[in-house]
Tab-separated table of C-alpha atoms in Angstrom:
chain	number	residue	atom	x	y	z
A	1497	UNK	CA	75.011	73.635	101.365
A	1498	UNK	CA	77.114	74.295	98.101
A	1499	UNK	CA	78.828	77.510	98.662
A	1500	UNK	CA	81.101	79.867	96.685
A	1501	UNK	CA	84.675	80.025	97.185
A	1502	UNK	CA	87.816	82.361	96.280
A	1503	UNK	CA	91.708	80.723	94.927
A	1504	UNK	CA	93.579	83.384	97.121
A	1505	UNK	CA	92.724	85.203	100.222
A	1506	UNK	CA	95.419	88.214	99.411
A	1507	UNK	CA	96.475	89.595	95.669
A	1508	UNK	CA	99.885	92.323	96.363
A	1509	UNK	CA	99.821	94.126	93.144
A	1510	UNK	CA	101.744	97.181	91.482
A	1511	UNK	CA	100.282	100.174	90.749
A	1512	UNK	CA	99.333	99.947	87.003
A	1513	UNK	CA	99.462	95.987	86.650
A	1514	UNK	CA	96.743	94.088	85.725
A	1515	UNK	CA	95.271	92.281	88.778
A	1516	UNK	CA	93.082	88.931	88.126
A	1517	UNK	CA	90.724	87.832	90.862
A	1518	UNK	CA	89.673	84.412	90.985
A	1519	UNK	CA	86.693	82.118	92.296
A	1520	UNK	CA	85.809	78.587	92.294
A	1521	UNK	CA	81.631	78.087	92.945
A	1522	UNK	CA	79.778	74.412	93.741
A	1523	UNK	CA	76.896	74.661	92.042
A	1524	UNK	CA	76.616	74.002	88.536
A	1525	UNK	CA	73.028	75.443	88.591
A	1526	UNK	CA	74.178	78.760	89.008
A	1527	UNK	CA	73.126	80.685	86.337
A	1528	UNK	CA	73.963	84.304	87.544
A	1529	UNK	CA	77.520	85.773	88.745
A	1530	UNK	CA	78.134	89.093	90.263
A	1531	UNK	CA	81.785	90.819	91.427
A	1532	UNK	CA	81.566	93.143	94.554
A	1533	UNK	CA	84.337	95.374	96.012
A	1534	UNK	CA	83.772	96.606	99.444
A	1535	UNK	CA	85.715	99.183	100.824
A	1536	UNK	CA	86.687	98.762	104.489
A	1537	UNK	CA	83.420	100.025	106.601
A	1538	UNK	CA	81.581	100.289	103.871
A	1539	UNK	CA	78.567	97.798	101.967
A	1540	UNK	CA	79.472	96.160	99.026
A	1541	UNK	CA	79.659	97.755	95.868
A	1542	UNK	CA	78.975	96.658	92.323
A	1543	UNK	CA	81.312	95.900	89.983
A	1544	UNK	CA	80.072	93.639	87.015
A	1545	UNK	CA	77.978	90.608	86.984
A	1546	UNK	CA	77.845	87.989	84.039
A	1547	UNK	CA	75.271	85.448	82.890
A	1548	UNK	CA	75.762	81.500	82.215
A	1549	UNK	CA	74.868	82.035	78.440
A	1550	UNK	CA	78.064	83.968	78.232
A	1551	UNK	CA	81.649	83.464	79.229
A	1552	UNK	CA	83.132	86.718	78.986
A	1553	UNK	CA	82.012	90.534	79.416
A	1554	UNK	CA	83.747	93.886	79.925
A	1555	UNK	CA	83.197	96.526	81.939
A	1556	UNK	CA	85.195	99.866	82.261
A	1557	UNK	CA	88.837	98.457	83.448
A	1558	UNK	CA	87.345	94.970	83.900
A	1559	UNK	CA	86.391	92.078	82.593
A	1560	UNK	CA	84.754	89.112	84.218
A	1561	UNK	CA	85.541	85.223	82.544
A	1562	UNK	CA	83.259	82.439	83.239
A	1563	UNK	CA	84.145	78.979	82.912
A	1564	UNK	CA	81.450	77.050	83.478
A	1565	UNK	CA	83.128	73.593	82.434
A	1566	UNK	CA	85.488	73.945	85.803
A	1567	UNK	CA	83.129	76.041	87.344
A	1568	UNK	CA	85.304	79.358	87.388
A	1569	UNK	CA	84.872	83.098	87.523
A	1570	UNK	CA	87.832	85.409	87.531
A	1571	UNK	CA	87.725	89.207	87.511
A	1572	UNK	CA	90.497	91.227	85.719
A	1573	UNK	CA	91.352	94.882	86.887
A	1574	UNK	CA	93.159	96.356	84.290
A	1575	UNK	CA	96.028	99.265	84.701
A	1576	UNK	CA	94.877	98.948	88.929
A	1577	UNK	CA	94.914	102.106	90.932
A	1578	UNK	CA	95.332	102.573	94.057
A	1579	UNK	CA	92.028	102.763	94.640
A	1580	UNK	CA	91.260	99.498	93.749
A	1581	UNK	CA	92.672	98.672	97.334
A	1582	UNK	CA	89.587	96.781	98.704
A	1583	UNK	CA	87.779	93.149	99.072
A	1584	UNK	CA	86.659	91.272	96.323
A	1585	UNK	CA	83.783	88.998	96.421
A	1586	UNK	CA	82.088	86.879	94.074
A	1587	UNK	CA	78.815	85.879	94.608
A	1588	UNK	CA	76.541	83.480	92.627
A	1589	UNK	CA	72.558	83.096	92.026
A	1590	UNK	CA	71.013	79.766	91.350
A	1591	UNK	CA	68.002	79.855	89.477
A	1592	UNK	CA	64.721	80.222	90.849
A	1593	UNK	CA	66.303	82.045	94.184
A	1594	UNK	CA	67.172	85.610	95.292
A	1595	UNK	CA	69.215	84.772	97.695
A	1596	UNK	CA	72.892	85.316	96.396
A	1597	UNK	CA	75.950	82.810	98.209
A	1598	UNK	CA	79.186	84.692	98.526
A	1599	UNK	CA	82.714	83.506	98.863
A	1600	UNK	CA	85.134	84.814	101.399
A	1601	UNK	CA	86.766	87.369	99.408
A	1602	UNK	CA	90.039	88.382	98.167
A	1603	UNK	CA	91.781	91.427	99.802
A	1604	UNK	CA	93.472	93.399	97.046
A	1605	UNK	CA	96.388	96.030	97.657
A	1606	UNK	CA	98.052	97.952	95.598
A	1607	UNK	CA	101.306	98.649	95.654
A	1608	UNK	CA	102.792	102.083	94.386
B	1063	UNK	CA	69.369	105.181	90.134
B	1064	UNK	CA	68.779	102.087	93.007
B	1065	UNK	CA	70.346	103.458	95.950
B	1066	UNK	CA	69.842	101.982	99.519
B	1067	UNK	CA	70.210	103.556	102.848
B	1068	UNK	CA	70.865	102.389	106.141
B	1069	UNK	CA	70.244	104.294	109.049
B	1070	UNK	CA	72.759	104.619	111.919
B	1071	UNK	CA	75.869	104.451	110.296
B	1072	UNK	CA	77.420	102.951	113.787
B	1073	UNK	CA	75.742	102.727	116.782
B	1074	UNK	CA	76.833	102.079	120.212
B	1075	UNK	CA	74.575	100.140	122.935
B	1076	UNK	CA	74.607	98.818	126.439
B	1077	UNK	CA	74.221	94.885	126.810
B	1078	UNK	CA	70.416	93.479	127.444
B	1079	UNK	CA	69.046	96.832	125.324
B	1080	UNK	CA	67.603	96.711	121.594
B	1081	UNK	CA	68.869	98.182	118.544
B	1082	UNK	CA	67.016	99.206	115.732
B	1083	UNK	CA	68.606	100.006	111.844
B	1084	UNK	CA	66.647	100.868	109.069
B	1085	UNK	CA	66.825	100.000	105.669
B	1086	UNK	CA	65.813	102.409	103.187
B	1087	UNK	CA	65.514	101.761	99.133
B	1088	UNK	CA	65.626	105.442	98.267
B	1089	UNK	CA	64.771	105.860	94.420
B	1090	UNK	CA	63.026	102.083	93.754
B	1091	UNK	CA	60.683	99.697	95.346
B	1092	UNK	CA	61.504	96.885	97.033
B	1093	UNK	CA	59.587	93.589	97.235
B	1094	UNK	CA	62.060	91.566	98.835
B	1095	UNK	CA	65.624	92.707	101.044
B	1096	UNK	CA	67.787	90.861	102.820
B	1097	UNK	CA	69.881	91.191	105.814
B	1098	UNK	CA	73.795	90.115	106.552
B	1099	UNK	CA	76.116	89.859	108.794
B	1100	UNK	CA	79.409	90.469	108.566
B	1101	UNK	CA	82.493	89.858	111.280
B	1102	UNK	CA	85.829	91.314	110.776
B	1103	UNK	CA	87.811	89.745	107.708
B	1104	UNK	CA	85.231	87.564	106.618
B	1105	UNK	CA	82.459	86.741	103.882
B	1106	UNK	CA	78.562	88.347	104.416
B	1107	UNK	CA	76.379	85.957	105.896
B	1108	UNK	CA	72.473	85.941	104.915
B	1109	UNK	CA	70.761	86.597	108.558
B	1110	UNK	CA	67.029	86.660	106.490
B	1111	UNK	CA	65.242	87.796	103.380
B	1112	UNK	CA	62.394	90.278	104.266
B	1113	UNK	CA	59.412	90.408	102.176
B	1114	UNK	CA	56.966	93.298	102.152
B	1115	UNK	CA	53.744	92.460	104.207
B	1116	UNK	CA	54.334	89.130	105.165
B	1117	UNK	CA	56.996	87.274	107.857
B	1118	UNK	CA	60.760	87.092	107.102
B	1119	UNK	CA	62.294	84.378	106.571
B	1120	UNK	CA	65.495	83.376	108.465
B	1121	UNK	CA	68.340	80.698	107.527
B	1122	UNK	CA	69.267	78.107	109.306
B	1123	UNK	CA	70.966	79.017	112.788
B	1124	UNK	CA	69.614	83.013	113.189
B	1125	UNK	CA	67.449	83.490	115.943
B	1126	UNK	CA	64.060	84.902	114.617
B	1127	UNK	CA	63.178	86.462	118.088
B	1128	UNK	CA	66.726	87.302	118.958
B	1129	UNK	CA	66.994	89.736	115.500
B	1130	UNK	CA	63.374	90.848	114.915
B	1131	UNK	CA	62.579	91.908	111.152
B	1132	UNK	CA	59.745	94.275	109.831
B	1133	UNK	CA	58.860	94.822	106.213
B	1134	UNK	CA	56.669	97.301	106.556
B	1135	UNK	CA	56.695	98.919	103.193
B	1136	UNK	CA	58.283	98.748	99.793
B	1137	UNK	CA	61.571	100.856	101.135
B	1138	UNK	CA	61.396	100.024	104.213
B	1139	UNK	CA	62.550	97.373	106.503
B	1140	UNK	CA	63.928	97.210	109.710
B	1141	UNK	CA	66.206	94.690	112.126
B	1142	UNK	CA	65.546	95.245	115.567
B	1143	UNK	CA	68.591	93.444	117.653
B	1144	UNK	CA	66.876	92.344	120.658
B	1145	UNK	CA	68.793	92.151	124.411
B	1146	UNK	CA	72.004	92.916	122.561
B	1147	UNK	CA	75.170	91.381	123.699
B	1148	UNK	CA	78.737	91.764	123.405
B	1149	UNK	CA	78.912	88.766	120.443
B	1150	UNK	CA	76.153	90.425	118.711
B	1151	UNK	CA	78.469	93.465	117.270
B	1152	UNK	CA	78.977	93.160	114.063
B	1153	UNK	CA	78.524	95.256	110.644
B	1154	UNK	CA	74.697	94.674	109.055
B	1155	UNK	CA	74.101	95.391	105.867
B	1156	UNK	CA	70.914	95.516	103.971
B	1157	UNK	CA	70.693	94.864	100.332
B	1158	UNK	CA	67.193	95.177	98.109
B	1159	UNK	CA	66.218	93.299	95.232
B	1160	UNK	CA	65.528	95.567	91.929
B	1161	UNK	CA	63.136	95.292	89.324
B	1162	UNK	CA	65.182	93.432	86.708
B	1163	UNK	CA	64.451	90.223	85.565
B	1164	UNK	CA	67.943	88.228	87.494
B	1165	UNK	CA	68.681	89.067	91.106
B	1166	UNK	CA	70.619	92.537	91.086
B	1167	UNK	CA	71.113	93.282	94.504
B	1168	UNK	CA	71.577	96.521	95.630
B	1169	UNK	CA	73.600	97.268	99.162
B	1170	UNK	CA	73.354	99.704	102.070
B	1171	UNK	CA	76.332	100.930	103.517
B	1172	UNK	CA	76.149	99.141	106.296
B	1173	UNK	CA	75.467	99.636	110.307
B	1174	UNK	CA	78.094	99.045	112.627
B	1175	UNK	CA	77.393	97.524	115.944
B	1176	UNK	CA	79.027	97.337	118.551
B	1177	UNK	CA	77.627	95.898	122.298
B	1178	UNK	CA	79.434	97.097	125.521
């Protein structure tokens, strides 16, 4: 089946950069986008999801971009922390399911 | 708000016994929750989506009597791993549908397994 996927597997980064995350997804009937960041050991967290009526929304020290003509997301991180040391996943929704299809993340570290 | 529980935390078991984790929605009801699978360095993988009162529903290539799910009530479900072995440790994690009108999903910390 169609299936999310992620640009990058790693993203090095300096403390205080901006960071952008990006993802490629398959199916154009996708009509819901979500960001997670899981910690290691621990469940995924929210970060910001994003519709297909829109292309861009901000969150506090993100913002997630939506291209639905190439079919791309991308998350920005601005000023990163160290504590934005984790996995990124995106993970998509086509309509009329609940079941969400993730991609195989992006392992962020940050650099002091 | 929409905070899920998972209950162990980590849990170590002899091969050919059962494991059971819990799945708790703490502050919302849940019609529908779903359980992954995650190995080291890679993506979640759906295992099933558990609906409240009626039979889960597994994808393609998950054993239904090998990982036994129970939707009992609307915060509760459990995965029961059944005559665990070594390949079946892993880290499960739960996640629960909320209440709005596109699919938030909210996830459990996790349960990590591991099969001696």
């Amino acid at each position: 089946g169609e299936s999310v996927g992620l640009h990058l597997p790693t993203l090095s980064v300096q403390e205080g950069d901006n960071s952008i995350i990006n993802c490629a997804y398959s199916n154009s009937a996708s009509d819901y986008f979500i960001w997670y960041k899981q910690e290691s050991g621990k469940g995924p967290q929210f970060i910001i999801d994003i519709r297909s009526n829109m292309d861009k929304r901000q969150g506090q020290r993100v913002t997630v971009l939506l291209n639905k003509t190439v079919k791309h997301l991308s998350l920005q991180i601005a000023a990163t922390q160290p504590g934005d040391s984790a996995v990124y996943f995106c993970a998509e929704n086509p309509p009329g399911d609940y079941k969400l299809s993730f991609g195989a993340g992006t392992t962020v570290t940050v650099r002091a | 708000g929409a905070v899920v529980s998972q209950h162990p935390s980590w849990v170590i078991c002899k091969s050919g016994t059962s494991v059971k984790i819990e799945c708790r929605s703490l502050d919302f009801q849940a019609t529908t929750m779903f359980w992954y699978r995650q190995f080291p360095k890679q993506s979640l993988m759906l295992m099933a989506t558990s609906n409240e009162g009626s039979k889960a529903t597994y994808e393609q290539g998950v054993e239904k009597d090998k990982f036994l799910i129970n939707h009992a009530s609307l915060t509760l479900s459990t995965l029961t791993v059944t005559s665990a072995h070594p390949e079946d440790s892993s880290f499960y994690i739960c996640s629960a549908n909320g209440q709005g009108e596109y699919n938030e999903q909210f996830f459990g910390p996790g349960t990590r397994l591991t099969v001696l």
